[in-house]
Amino acid sequence: MYQTVKGTYDLLEKDMARFNMLEDLFRHFLSLYGYAEIKTPVFEYTGVFQKENDTSDMVTKEMYTFSPNGKDSLTLRPEGTAGVIRSFVENKMYARPELPVKLGYIEEMFRHERPQKGRQRQFTQMGIECLGEKDPLIDAEVIALGYTYIRTLGLESVKVLINSLGDAESRLRYRERLTEYFAPHKEELCIDCQNRLEKNPLRILDCKIDRGSELVANAPKMELTEGSQKYFDDVKHYLDLLGIPYEIDDRLVRGLDYYTDTVFEVVSTNEASGSQATIFGGGRYDDLVKEMGGPQMSGIGFAIGVERLMILAEAEGIFEEYAPELDCYVINLNPEPDYAFAIAEELRNNSFTTEMDYYGRSLKAQFRSSERKNTRFVLIIGEDEVREDTVTIKDTLTKAQETLKKEELVERLDQLLEDYYE
Ligand SMILES: [Zn+2]
């Protein structure tokens, strides 16, 4: 007997339908905001994901890296941005006459971390990347897309947290000040942060272990250069203009090392999700395109973890109205299935979702099946119906029953649906 590998899971029917619902609405939002969907390979050369001096847990501890021929180092995609940018550069999208290039994805990701609720080793992310232009309008639009998507799904208790990590100069200055501040207290930091102190002290600010400490709470704040401050003020202005509620969180640095200027998270304040769970996050990156071999071009994006979104959506009860429904169930009471079987196929060819009995069960058993499947119209095919070339329809909502010629069936069902929804 085999079982799923730790950190992976089967997506069974009901959850699959819910997954699809989340994804379908996301695809709708992609098109509303002018994004085209792309799919990148599940594995890439390790260098696509692993940058020099990257201190993030994802890169240092969690990647599935393998070498099938003992020569190339390959890695299963742990996040979406790097592959999209690799594709942007490889396909020379940066040279297009129309910039920015707006790309969206819905893809499986792989990270070897300790599985917990809403966090699997194989998981799905829906994300966007807007590449090739840097403008506060774009930052605000990207946040608006994500926020409005979450609100349209029906999640109520959400808010946007934003921060600016500044431009290269702001960050360089800030790094120096943080290093100066933390260095005398190195021993008080966790092992990871002692390492981060050398490579990227900003990451200490959102360390899961040290985050709550007095030392981190009293750390100096970022001072933005004039240009970065103006940029951040403009982003906030456009968010105000769109009526998107946000809070500034100056400890928000995000888990990855490559962010510059705007970073943001949309968090749930629903109690079921813990005190304040991140629904999704993202930010701007000035140097990723260049690091991947392209020109110096900025980009911005975010990614939503679908597994976590499922839990939140369930907690807020937004799935109730999505119970699957069957249009028609064909009950056959004849020894031969031919007549009923042909009708079922005709209904499907006319866009009615349809099921039928395969086993010649009793009338009662077939009715029970139709109820379990939440059927709108039950079609009864008895001896009389076959002899007279008719069908008996039972409308399970109005309880009305009628017998009519087989060739009138499709038109009649259309009419019943239309009358009902008027
Ligand atoms: Zn730490």
PDB file of C-alpha atoms and ligand atoms in Angstrom, residues 190 193 196 207 209-210, ligand 1:
ATOM      1  CA  CYS A 190      19.548  33.389  16.486  1.00  0.00           C
ATOM      2  CA  CYS A 193      20.547  35.995  12.025  1.00  0.00           C
ATOM      3  CA  ARG A 196      22.393  37.368   8.121  1.00  0.00           C
ATOM      4  CA  CYS A 207      13.156  36.735  11.455  1.00  0.00           C
ATOM      5  CA  ILE A 209      12.615  33.856  15.981  1.00  0.00           C
ATOM      6  CA  ASP A 210      13.959  37.321  16.729  1.00  0.00           C
TER       7      ASP A 210
HETATM    8 ZN    ZN B   1      16.868  35.352  13.817  1.00  0.00          ZN
END
